[in-house]
Amino acid sequence: MSEPSKHIYSLYQLAEHIRQFVERNYSAQYWIKAELHKLNYYSRSGHCYPEFIEKSDGKIIAHMHGLIWKDAYQKINRHFTRITGDALREGINVLMLVSVHFHAVNGLKLVVHDIDPDYTLGDLARQRTECIERLKKEGLFERNKSLPFPILPKRLAIISVETSKGYHDLMSILEGNEQGFRFHHTLFPAFLQGEQAVSSITAQLKIIAKQAERFDLILLIRGGGGDAGLSAYDQYELAAAVASSPLPVLTGIGHSTNQTVTEMVAARSFITPTETANFLVSQFQELDLKLDHWHATIHQKVDVYYSNYQHALLELSRRFQLATVNTLHQNEQALQNSGHSLLLNTNQILQREHQKLCEVWPERLQRATENLMYQHVNQLQVQEEKIMLLSPEATLKRGYSIAYYKGKAITSSQQVSVGDTLEIQLYEGKLVTQIQEIQHHAS
């Protein structure tokens, strides 16, 4: 039995049939939502050949090629950037107005006529919210803020681009501050916007973390780009890397709208690199003022201490002199009383023993009386000499002296410096001398 004849079509005939089918059934324009997987922009022609995908549970369930003509791309991208603050880029979800076209050679394509930036903006806002919630859930949102902030942040690891205006603004202030405060910095170059920004910045953060002991702070500096290109700073990978940094991170990425997630998790965030630099200089200024205040306070307390010490010394000397005079007076009175008592006793004894002794013992009695008087006088002289030896005048008379600097007695070589003029109080008169050399001896 012979087989029925086969109806054979050429490839072109099939393609043409498909084209006609598409034109008849898909002649309208459609709003389609999808992920912009690849942009494929060609600067020479100005045309763009994007690829769109849709995922479900992390798997690609649809994949189609698109086409954006030069004029349409310029108009769409300009409007998109103005609304979202970022240019069209890969990895974002878009809502686009397309028409379906089929070509025998180029196949099926979606010709993009317009893209709604509000849809993407809403999707980015959703992603931003999810990023913040995830960071809070993982305990990272406040982590960098909780790190101890250095008292004097002078060793800086700067993530930026050497040719960036923001970097030059920062360095101009740090190196040209009027007080001459010196900062030590190391530049870690990175892409600050675009598709490579996240991976580039996080890579540099990892490098810095391995040598964290060399630095006090990390500065993430970007400037001159306005609010465009900031979407990278709302992505979880970058925000988590900043939050997890072992060093406090300061951001100055040059924009004035709402904070990005990366700025939210940083230890400090500033609108511009200039503001960042001014903050660092102010830290030095505040510490400088505190040191001046502490120096003045210490100097004042030392002056008060030595003034009180001098007054106490003078009061002690006055009391010592008074005590000496009182003691001498008391001893003199006691000696007089003793003399009177001795004389009275002697007379009584003489009267009582006159008959007994007769003329035999007058000479012996006279000698005994003289010896007794001599002993009492010697005792009084010894006590008087002891008292006189303890007086300041006697101390000076033995060759000792008191050194005064600016009217204050000094007790340590630490209180004066070479070239200072001293007054030396001697027993008789004063000497004025200038210090030529100081020898410090440990106590």
CSV table of C-alpha atoms in Angstrom, one decimal:
chain,number,residue,atom,x,y,z
A,1,MET,CA,0.0,0.0,0.0
A,2,SER,CA,1.5,3.3,-1.0
A,3,GLU,CA,2.0,6.1,1.5
A,4,PRO,CA,-0.1,9.3,1.0
A,5,SER,CA,1.9,12.2,-0.6
A,6,LYS,CA,3.6,14.5,1.9
A,7,HIS,CA,2.8,18.2,1.8
A,8,ILE,CA,6.3,19.8,2.2
A,9,TYR,CA,6.8,23.5,3.2
A,10,SER,CA,10.0,25.5,2.9
A,11,LEU,CA,11.4,27.1,6.1
A,12,TYR,CA,10.7,30.5,4.7
A,13,GLN,CA,7.1,29.5,3.9
A,14,LEU,CA,6.6,28.4,7.5
A,15,ALA,CA,8.2,31.6,8.8
A,16,GLU,CA,6.0,33.7,6.5
A,17,HIS,CA,3.0,31.8,7.7
A,18,ILE,CA,3.9,32.5,11.4
A,19,ARG,CA,4.5,36.2,10.5
A,20,GLN,CA,1.1,36.5,8.9
A,21,PHE,CA,-0.5,34.7,11.9
A,22,VAL,CA,1.2,37.1,14.3
A,23,GLU,CA,0.2,40.2,12.3
A,24,ARG,CA,-3.4,39.0,12.2
A,25,ASN,CA,-3.7,38.0,15.8
A,26,TYR,CA,-1.3,40.3,17.6
A,27,SER,CA,-1.7,43.6,15.8
A,28,ALA,CA,-2.4,45.5,19.0
A,29,GLN,CA,0.1,46.8,21.6
A,30,TYR,CA,0.3,45.1,25.1
A,31,TRP,CA,1.4,46.2,28.5
A,32,ILE,CA,3.8,43.4,29.7
A,33,LYS,CA,5.7,43.1,33.0
A,34,ALA,CA,8.9,41.3,33.1
A,35,GLU,CA,12.5,41.4,34.4
A,36,LEU,CA,15.0,43.2,32.2
A,37,HIS,CA,17.6,40.4,32.1
A,38,LYS,CA,20.0,41.9,29.7
A,39,LEU,CA,20.1,45.4,28.2
A,40,ASN,CA,22.4,44.9,25.2
A,41,TYR,CA,22.7,48.5,24.3
A,42,TYR,CA,24.9,49.3,21.3
A,43,SER,CA,26.3,52.9,21.5
A,44,ARG,CA,27.4,52.9,17.8
A,45,SER,CA,23.9,52.4,16.4
A,46,GLY,CA,22.0,53.7,19.5
A,47,HIS,CA,19.7,50.7,19.3
A,48,CYS,CA,19.0,48.4,22.2
A,49,TYR,CA,18.3,44.6,22.0
A,50,PRO,CA,17.1,43.7,25.5
A,51,GLU,CA,16.3,40.2,26.8
A,52,PHE,CA,13.3,39.8,29.1
A,53,ILE,CA,12.6,36.9,31.5
A,54,GLU,CA,10.0,35.8,34.0
A,55,LYS,CA,10.8,33.6,37.0
A,56,SER,CA,8.8,31.3,39.2
A,57,ASP,CA,10.4,29.9,42.4
A,58,GLY,CA,13.8,31.0,41.1
A,59,LYS,CA,13.4,29.3,37.7
A,60,ILE,CA,13.0,31.0,34.3
A,61,ILE,CA,9.6,30.1,32.9
A,62,ALA,CA,9.7,32.6,30.0
A,63,HIS,CA,12.4,34.2,27.9
A,64,MET,CA,12.0,36.6,25.0
A,65,HIS,CA,14.1,39.0,23.0
A,66,GLY,CA,13.2,42.6,22.5
A,67,LEU,CA,14.1,45.7,20.4
A,68,ILE,CA,14.1,49.3,21.3
A,69,TRP,CA,14.9,51.7,18.4
A,70,LYS,CA,17.4,54.5,19.0
A,71,ASP,CA,14.9,57.4,19.2
A,72,ALA,CA,12.6,55.4,21.5
A,73,TYR,CA,15.4,54.3,23.7
A,74,GLN,CA,16.7,57.9,24.3
A,75,LYS,CA,13.2,59.1,25.1
A,76,ILE,CA,12.4,56.1,27.4
A,77,ASN,CA,15.7,56.2,29.2
A,78,ARG,CA,15.7,59.9,29.8
A,79,HIS,CA,12.2,59.8,31.2
A,80,PHE,CA,13.0,56.7,33.3
A,81,THR,CA,16.1,58.3,34.8
A,82,ARG,CA,14.2,61.5,35.7
A,83,ILE,CA,11.5,59.6,37.6
A,84,THR,CA,13.5,56.8,39.2
A,85,GLY,CA,16.8,58.5,39.7
A,86,ASP,CA,18.6,55.7,37.8
A,87,ALA,CA,19.0,54.7,34.2
A,88,LEU,CA,17.6,51.6,32.7
A,89,ARG,CA,19.8,48.7,33.9
A,90,GLU,CA,19.7,45.0,34.1
A,91,GLY,CA,18.1,43.2,37.0
A,92,ILE,CA,15.1,45.5,37.4
A,93,ASN,CA,11.4,44.7,36.8
A,94,VAL,CA,9.7,46.8,34.2
A,95,LEU,CA,6.2,47.4,32.9
A,96,MET,CA,6.5,48.1,29.1
A,97,LEU,CA,4.3,48.8,26.2
A,98,VAL,CA,5.2,46.4,23.4
A,99,SER,CA,4.1,45.1,20.0
A,100,VAL,CA,4.8,41.6,18.8
A,101,HIS,CA,6.8,41.2,15.6
A,102,PHE,CA,8.1,38.2,13.7
A,103,HIS,CA,10.9,38.1,11.1
A,104,ALA,CA,11.9,35.2,9.0
A,105,VAL,CA,15.6,35.8,9.9
A,106,ASN,CA,15.5,37.5,13.3
A,107,GLY,CA,12.7,35.5,14.8
A,108,LEU,CA,10.1,36.7,17.3
A,109,LYS,CA,10.8,40.0,19.1
A,110,LEU,CA,9.0,42.4,21.4
A,111,VAL,CA,9.3,46.0,20.1
A,112,VAL,CA,9.3,48.2,23.1
A,113,HIS,CA,7.5,51.6,22.6
A,114,ASP,CA,7.4,52.8,26.2
A,115,ILE,CA,8.3,51.8,29.8
A,116,ASP,CA,6.4,53.0,32.8
A,117,PRO,CA,8.9,54.2,35.4
A,118,ASP,CA,6.3,54.3,38.2
A,119,TYR,CA,6.0,50.6,38.1
A,120,THR,CA,9.7,50.1,38.5
A,121,LEU,CA,9.8,52.8,41.2
A,122,GLY,CA,7.2,50.9,43.1
A,123,ASP,CA,9.0,47.6,42.7
A,124,LEU,CA,12.3,49.2,43.8
A,125,ALA,CA,10.5,50.6,46.9
A,126,ARG,CA,9.2,47.2,47.7
A,127,GLN,CA,12.6,45.7,47.3
A,128,ARG,CA,14.0,48.5,49.5
A,129,THR,CA,11.4,47.7,52.2
A,130,GLU,CA,12.2,44.0,52.0
A,131,CYS,CA,15.9,44.8,52.3
A,132,ILE,CA,15.4,46.9,55.5
A,133,GLU,CA,13.2,44.2,57.1
A,134,ARG,CA,15.7,41.5,56.3
A,135,LEU,CA,18.6,43.5,57.8
A,136,LYS,CA,16.5,44.1,61.0
A,137,LYS,CA,15.6,40.5,61.2
A,138,GLU,CA,19.2,39.4,60.9
A,139,GLY,CA,20.3,42.0,63.6
A,140,LEU,CA,22.4,43.9,61.1
A,141,PHE,CA,20.5,47.2,60.8
A,142,GLU,CA,22.0,48.9,63.9
A,143,ARG,CA,25.2,46.9,64.1
A,144,ASN,CA,27.6,49.4,62.5
A,145,LYS,CA,26.1,52.2,64.5
A,146,SER,CA,26.8,50.4,67.7
A,147,LEU,CA,30.5,50.1,67.1
A,148,PRO,CA,32.7,52.4,69.4
A,149,PHE,CA,33.4,55.6,67.5
A,150,PRO,CA,37.1,56.6,67.7
A,151,ILE,CA,37.9,59.7,69.8
A,152,LEU,CA,40.4,60.9,67.1
A,153,PRO,CA,39.6,59.4,63.7
A,154,LYS,CA,42.7,60.1,61.8
A,155,ARG,CA,43.5,56.8,59.9
A,156,LEU,CA,41.0,56.6,57.1
A,157,ALA,CA,40.2,53.9,54.5
A,158,ILE,CA,38.5,55.6,51.7
A,159,ILE,CA,36.4,53.8,49.1
A,160,SER,CA,36.0,56.1,46.1
A,161,VAL,CA,37.5,56.9,42.7
A,162,GLU,CA,40.6,59.1,42.5
A,163,THR,CA,39.1,61.1,39.6
A,164,SER,CA,35.8,61.6,41.5
A,165,LYS,CA,34.9,65.2,42.3
A,166,GLY,CA,33.6,64.1,45.6
A,167,TYR,CA,36.9,62.5,46.5
A,168,HIS,CA,38.8,65.7,45.6
A,169,ASP,CA,36.3,67.8,47.6
A,170,LEU,CA,36.9,65.5,50.6
A,171,MET,CA,40.7,65.6,50.3
A,172,SER,CA,40.8,69.4,49.8
A,173,ILE,CA,39.2,70.0,53.2
A,174,LEU,CA,41.1,67.3,55.1
A,175,GLU,CA,44.5,68.4,53.8
A,176,GLY,CA,43.8,72.1,53.8
A,177,ASN,CA,42.2,72.6,57.2
A,178,GLU,CA,43.4,75.9,58.9
A,179,GLN,CA,44.4,74.2,62.1
A,180,GLY,CA,46.8,71.9,60.3
A,181,PHE,CA,45.3,68.6,61.6
A,182,ARG,CA,46.8,65.7,59.8
A,183,PHE,CA,44.9,62.7,58.5
A,184,HIS,CA,46.4,59.5,57.2
A,185,HIS,CA,44.4,57.9,54.4
A,186,THR,CA,44.5,55.0,51.9
A,187,LEU,CA,42.3,55.0,48.8
A,188,PHE,CA,40.6,51.7,47.8
A,189,PRO,CA,39.3,52.4,44.2
A,190,ALA,CA,35.8,51.0,43.3
A,191,PHE,CA,33.0,51.6,40.9
A,192,LEU,CA,30.5,53.9,42.6
A,193,GLN,CA,27.5,53.3,40.4
A,194,GLY,CA,26.3,51.1,37.6
A,195,GLU,CA,26.1,47.3,37.4
A,196,GLN,CA,29.5,46.7,39.0
A,197,ALA,CA,29.1,49.0,41.9
A,198,VAL,CA,27.7,46.5,44.4
A,199,SER,CA,30.4,43.8,43.8
A,200,SER,CA,33.2,46.4,43.5
A,201,ILE,CA,32.4,48.2,46.8
A,202,THR,CA,31.8,45.0,48.7
A,203,ALA,CA,35.1,43.5,47.5
A,204,GLN,CA,37.0,46.6,48.8
A,205,LEU,CA,35.1,46.3,52.2
A,206,LYS,CA,36.4,42.7,52.5
A,207,ILE,CA,39.9,43.8,51.8
A,208,ILE,CA,39.8,46.6,54.4
A,209,ALA,CA,38.2,44.2,57.0
A,210,LYS,CA,41.3,41.9,56.7
A,211,GLN,CA,43.5,44.9,57.8
A,212,ALA,CA,41.1,46.7,60.1
A,213,GLU,CA,43.7,47.3,62.7
A,214,ARG,CA,45.4,49.8,60.4
A,215,PHE,CA,42.3,52.1,60.3
A,216,ASP,CA,39.9,54.0,62.5
A,217,LEU,CA,37.1,54.6,60.0
A,218,ILE,CA,35.9,53.6,56.5
A,219,LEU,CA,34.7,56.4,54.2
A,220,LEU,CA,32.4,55.6,51.3
A,221,ILE,CA,32.6,58.7,49.1
A,222,ARG,CA,30.7,59.5,45.9
A,223,GLY,CA,30.0,62.9,44.5
A,224,GLY,CA,29.0,64.9,41.5
A,225,GLY,CA,26.4,62.4,40.2
A,226,GLY,CA,23.3,63.9,41.8
A,227,ASP,CA,20.6,61.4,42.7
A,228,ALA,CA,21.2,59.2,39.6
A,229,GLY,CA,22.8,55.8,40.0
A,230,LEU,CA,21.8,55.3,43.7
A,231,SER,CA,19.9,52.0,43.3
A,232,ALA,CA,23.0,50.0,44.1
A,233,TYR,CA,23.0,51.5,47.6
A,234,ASP,CA,19.5,50.0,48.3
A,235,GLN,CA,20.6,46.5,47.5
A,236,TYR,CA,20.9,44.0,50.3
A,237,GLU,CA,24.4,42.7,49.4
A,238,LEU,CA,26.0,46.2,49.7
A,239,ALA,CA,23.9,47.3,52.7
A,240,ALA,CA,24.7,44.0,54.6
A,241,ALA,CA,28.4,44.4,53.8
A,242,VAL,CA,28.5,47.9,55.3
A,243,ALA,CA,26.5,46.9,58.3
A,244,SER,CA,28.8,44.0,59.0
A,245,SER,CA,32.0,46.0,58.7
A,246,PRO,CA,34.3,45.7,61.7
A,247,LEU,CA,35.0,49.5,61.5
A,248,PRO,CA,32.5,52.4,61.6
A,249,VAL,CA,31.5,53.4,58.1
A,250,LEU,CA,30.8,57.0,57.1
A,251,THR,CA,29.0,57.7,53.8
A,252,GLY,CA,29.0,60.8,51.7
A,253,ILE,CA,27.5,59.8,48.4
A,254,GLY,CA,26.3,63.2,47.2
A,255,HIS,CA,22.5,63.3,47.1
A,256,SER,CA,19.8,65.2,48.9
A,257,THR,CA,16.7,62.9,48.6
A,258,ASN,CA,15.7,60.1,51.0
A,259,GLN,CA,18.5,58.0,52.5
A,260,THR,CA,19.5,54.8,50.8
A,261,VAL,CA,19.5,51.6,52.9
A,262,THR,CA,23.3,51.7,52.9
A,263,GLU,CA,23.3,55.1,54.4
A,264,MET,CA,20.7,54.0,57.0
A,265,VAL,CA,23.0,51.2,58.3
A,266,ALA,CA,26.2,53.2,58.3
A,267,ALA,CA,27.6,54.6,61.5
A,268,ARG,CA,27.2,58.2,60.1
A,269,SER,CA,25.8,59.4,56.9
A,270,PHE,CA,26.3,62.8,55.2
A,271,ILE,CA,24.7,64.4,52.2
A,272,THR,CA,28.0,65.3,50.5
A,273,PRO,CA,31.7,64.4,50.8
A,274,THR,CA,32.3,68.0,51.8
A,275,GLU,CA,30.0,67.6,54.8
A,276,THR,CA,31.8,64.4,55.7
A,277,ALA,CA,35.2,66.1,55.6
A,278,ASN,CA,33.9,69.0,57.8
A,279,PHE,CA,32.6,66.5,60.4
A,280,LEU,CA,36.0,64.8,60.6
A,281,VAL,CA,37.8,68.1,61.1
A,282,SER,CA,35.3,69.1,63.7
A,283,GLN,CA,36.2,66.0,65.7
A,284,PHE,CA,39.7,67.3,65.9
A,285,GLN,CA,38.6,70.8,66.8
A,286,GLU,CA,36.3,69.6,69.6
A,287,LEU,CA,39.1,67.5,71.1
A,288,ASP,CA,41.5,70.4,70.8
A,289,LEU,CA,39.1,72.6,72.8
A,290,LYS,CA,38.7,70.0,75.4
A,291,LEU,CA,42.5,69.6,75.8
A,292,ASP,CA,42.8,73.4,76.2
A,293,HIS,CA,40.0,73.4,78.9
A,294,TRP,CA,41.6,70.5,80.8
A,295,HIS,CA,45.1,72.2,80.6
A,296,ALA,CA,43.6,75.4,82.1
A,297,THR,CA,41.7,73.5,84.8
A,298,ILE,CA,44.8,71.5,85.8
A,299,HIS,CA,46.9,74.6,85.9
A,300,GLN,CA,44.3,76.4,88.1
A,301,LYS,CA,44.1,73.5,90.5
A,302,VAL,CA,47.8,73.3,90.8
A,303,ASP,CA,48.1,77.0,91.6
A,304,VAL,CA,45.4,76.7,94.2
A,305,TYR,CA,47.1,73.6,95.7
A,306,TYR,CA,50.5,75.3,96.1
A,307,SER,CA,48.9,78.5,97.4
A,308,ASN,CA,47.1,76.5,100.1
A,309,TYR,CA,50.3,74.5,100.8
A,310,GLN,CA,52.3,77.8,101.3
A,311,HIS,CA,49.6,79.1,103.6
A,312,ALA,CA,49.6,75.9,105.6
A,313,LEU,CA,53.4,76.0,105.9
A,314,LEU,CA,53.3,79.6,107.1
A,315,GLU,CA,50.6,78.7,109.6
A,316,LEU,CA,52.6,75.7,110.8
A,317,SER,CA,55.7,77.9,111.3
A,318,ARG,CA,53.7,80.5,113.2
A,319,ARG,CA,52.3,77.8,115.5
A,320,PHE,CA,55.7,76.3,116.0
A,321,GLN,CA,57.1,79.6,117.0
A,322,LEU,CA,54.2,80.2,119.4
A,323,ALA,CA,54.6,76.7,120.9
A,324,THR,CA,58.4,77.3,121.3
A,325,VAL,CA,57.8,80.6,123.2
A,326,ASN,CA,55.1,79.0,125.3
A,327,THR,CA,57.3,76.1,126.2
A,328,LEU,CA,60.2,78.4,127.0
A,329,HIS,CA,58.0,80.5,129.2
A,330,GLN,CA,56.7,77.5,131.0
A,331,ASN,CA,60.2,76.1,131.6
A,332,GLU,CA,61.4,79.5,132.9
A,333,GLN,CA,58.4,79.6,135.3
A,334,ALA,CA,59.1,76.1,136.4
A,335,LEU,CA,62.8,76.9,137.0
A,336,GLN,CA,61.8,80.0,139.0
A,337,ASN,CA,59.4,77.9,141.1
A,338,SER,CA,62.1,75.3,141.5
A,339,GLY,CA,64.6,78.0,142.6
A,340,HIS,CA,62.2,79.4,145.1
A,341,SER,CA,61.3,76.0,146.4
A,342,LEU,CA,64.9,75.0,146.6
A,343,LEU,CA,65.8,78.2,148.5
A,344,LEU,CA,63.0,77.8,150.9
A,345,ASN,CA,63.9,74.2,151.5
A,346,THR,CA,67.5,75.1,152.0
A,347,ASN,CA,66.7,77.8,154.5
A,348,GLN,CA,64.5,75.4,156.4
A,349,ILE,CA,67.1,72.7,156.4
A,350,LEU,CA,69.8,75.2,157.6
A,351,GLN,CA,67.6,76.4,160.3
A,352,ARG,CA,66.6,72.9,161.4
A,353,GLU,CA,70.1,71.5,161.3
A,354,HIS,CA,71.9,74.6,162.4
A,355,GLN,CA,72.4,73.3,165.9
A,356,LYS,CA,73.3,69.8,164.7
A,357,LEU,CA,75.8,70.9,162.1
A,358,CYS,CA,77.2,73.9,164.0
A,359,GLU,CA,80.3,75.1,162.3
A,360,VAL,CA,81.4,71.6,161.1
A,361,TRP,CA,79.4,71.4,157.9
A,362,PRO,CA,79.0,74.9,156.5
A,363,GLU,CA,81.5,74.4,153.7
A,364,ARG,CA,80.1,71.0,152.7
A,365,LEU,CA,76.5,72.3,152.8
A,366,GLN,CA,77.5,75.3,150.6
A,367,ARG,CA,79.1,73.0,148.0
A,368,ALA,CA,76.0,70.7,148.0
A,369,THR,CA,73.8,73.7,147.4
A,370,GLU,CA,75.9,75.0,144.6
A,371,ASN,CA,75.9,71.6,142.9
A,372,LEU,CA,72.2,71.3,143.1
A,373,MET,CA,71.7,74.7,141.6
A,374,TYR,CA,74.2,73.9,138.9
A,375,GLN,CA,72.3,70.8,137.9
A,376,HIS,CA,69.0,72.6,137.6
A,377,VAL,CA,70.5,75.4,135.6
A,378,ASN,CA,72.1,72.8,133.2
A,379,GLN,CA,68.8,71.1,132.8
A,380,LEU,CA,67.1,74.3,131.9
A,381,GLN,CA,69.9,75.2,129.4
A,382,VAL,CA,69.6,71.8,127.7
A,383,GLN,CA,65.9,72.2,127.3
A,384,GLU,CA,66.3,75.7,126.0
A,385,GLU,CA,68.9,74.6,123.5
A,386,LYS,CA,66.7,71.8,122.2
A,387,ILE,CA,63.9,74.3,121.7
A,388,MET,CA,66.1,76.8,119.9
A,389,LEU,CA,67.5,74.0,117.6
A,390,LEU,CA,64.0,73.3,116.3
A,391,SER,CA,63.2,76.9,115.3
A,392,PRO,CA,63.3,78.0,111.6
A,393,GLU,CA,66.0,80.6,112.4
A,394,ALA,CA,68.2,77.9,113.9
A,395,THR,CA,67.6,75.6,110.9
A,396,LEU,CA,68.7,78.4,108.5
A,397,LYS,CA,71.7,79.3,110.7
A,398,ARG,CA,72.9,75.6,110.4
A,399,GLY,CA,73.4,76.2,106.7
A,400,TYR,CA,70.1,75.2,105.3
A,401,SER,CA,68.1,77.4,103.0
A,402,ILE,CA,64.7,77.8,101.4
A,403,ALA,CA,64.3,78.2,97.6
A,404,TYR,CA,61.4,80.3,96.3
A,405,TYR,CA,60.1,80.5,92.7
A,406,LYS,CA,57.7,83.3,91.9
A,407,GLY,CA,57.1,83.7,95.7
A,408,LYS,CA,56.3,80.0,96.2
A,409,ALA,CA,58.6,77.6,98.1
A,410,ILE,CA,59.7,74.7,96.0
A,411,THR,CA,60.3,71.1,97.2
A,412,SER,CA,61.1,69.3,93.9
A,413,SER,CA,63.2,69.9,90.8
A,414,GLN,CA,60.1,69.1,88.7
A,415,GLN,CA,58.6,72.4,89.7
A,416,VAL,CA,61.1,74.6,87.8
A,417,SER,CA,62.9,74.7,84.4
A,418,VAL,CA,66.3,75.8,83.1
A,419,GLY,CA,66.4,79.5,82.9
A,420,ASP,CA,64.0,80.2,85.8
A,421,THR,CA,65.1,82.7,88.5
A,422,LEU,CA,65.0,81.6,92.1
A,423,GLU,CA,65.2,83.4,95.4
A,424,ILE,CA,67.3,81.6,98.1
A,425,GLN,CA,66.4,82.5,101.7
A,426,LEU,CA,69.5,82.3,104.0
A,427,TYR,CA,69.9,82.9,107.7
A,428,GLU,CA,71.1,86.4,106.9
A,429,GLY,CA,69.8,87.9,103.6
A,430,LYS,CA,68.6,86.4,100.3
A,431,LEU,CA,70.3,85.2,97.1
A,432,VAL,CA,68.8,85.6,93.6
A,433,THR,CA,70.1,83.0,91.0
A,434,GLN,CA,69.2,81.6,87.6
A,435,ILE,CA,69.0,77.8,87.0
A,436,GLN,CA,71.6,76.6,84.6
A,437,GLU,CA,71.1,72.8,84.9
A,438,ILE,CA,68.6,70.5,86.6
A,439,GLN,CA,69.3,67.0,87.8
A,440,HIS,CA,66.3,64.9,88.6
A,441,HIS,CA,66.7,62.1,91.2
A,442,ALA,CA,64.2,59.4,91.7
A,443,SER,CA,62.7,59.4,95.2
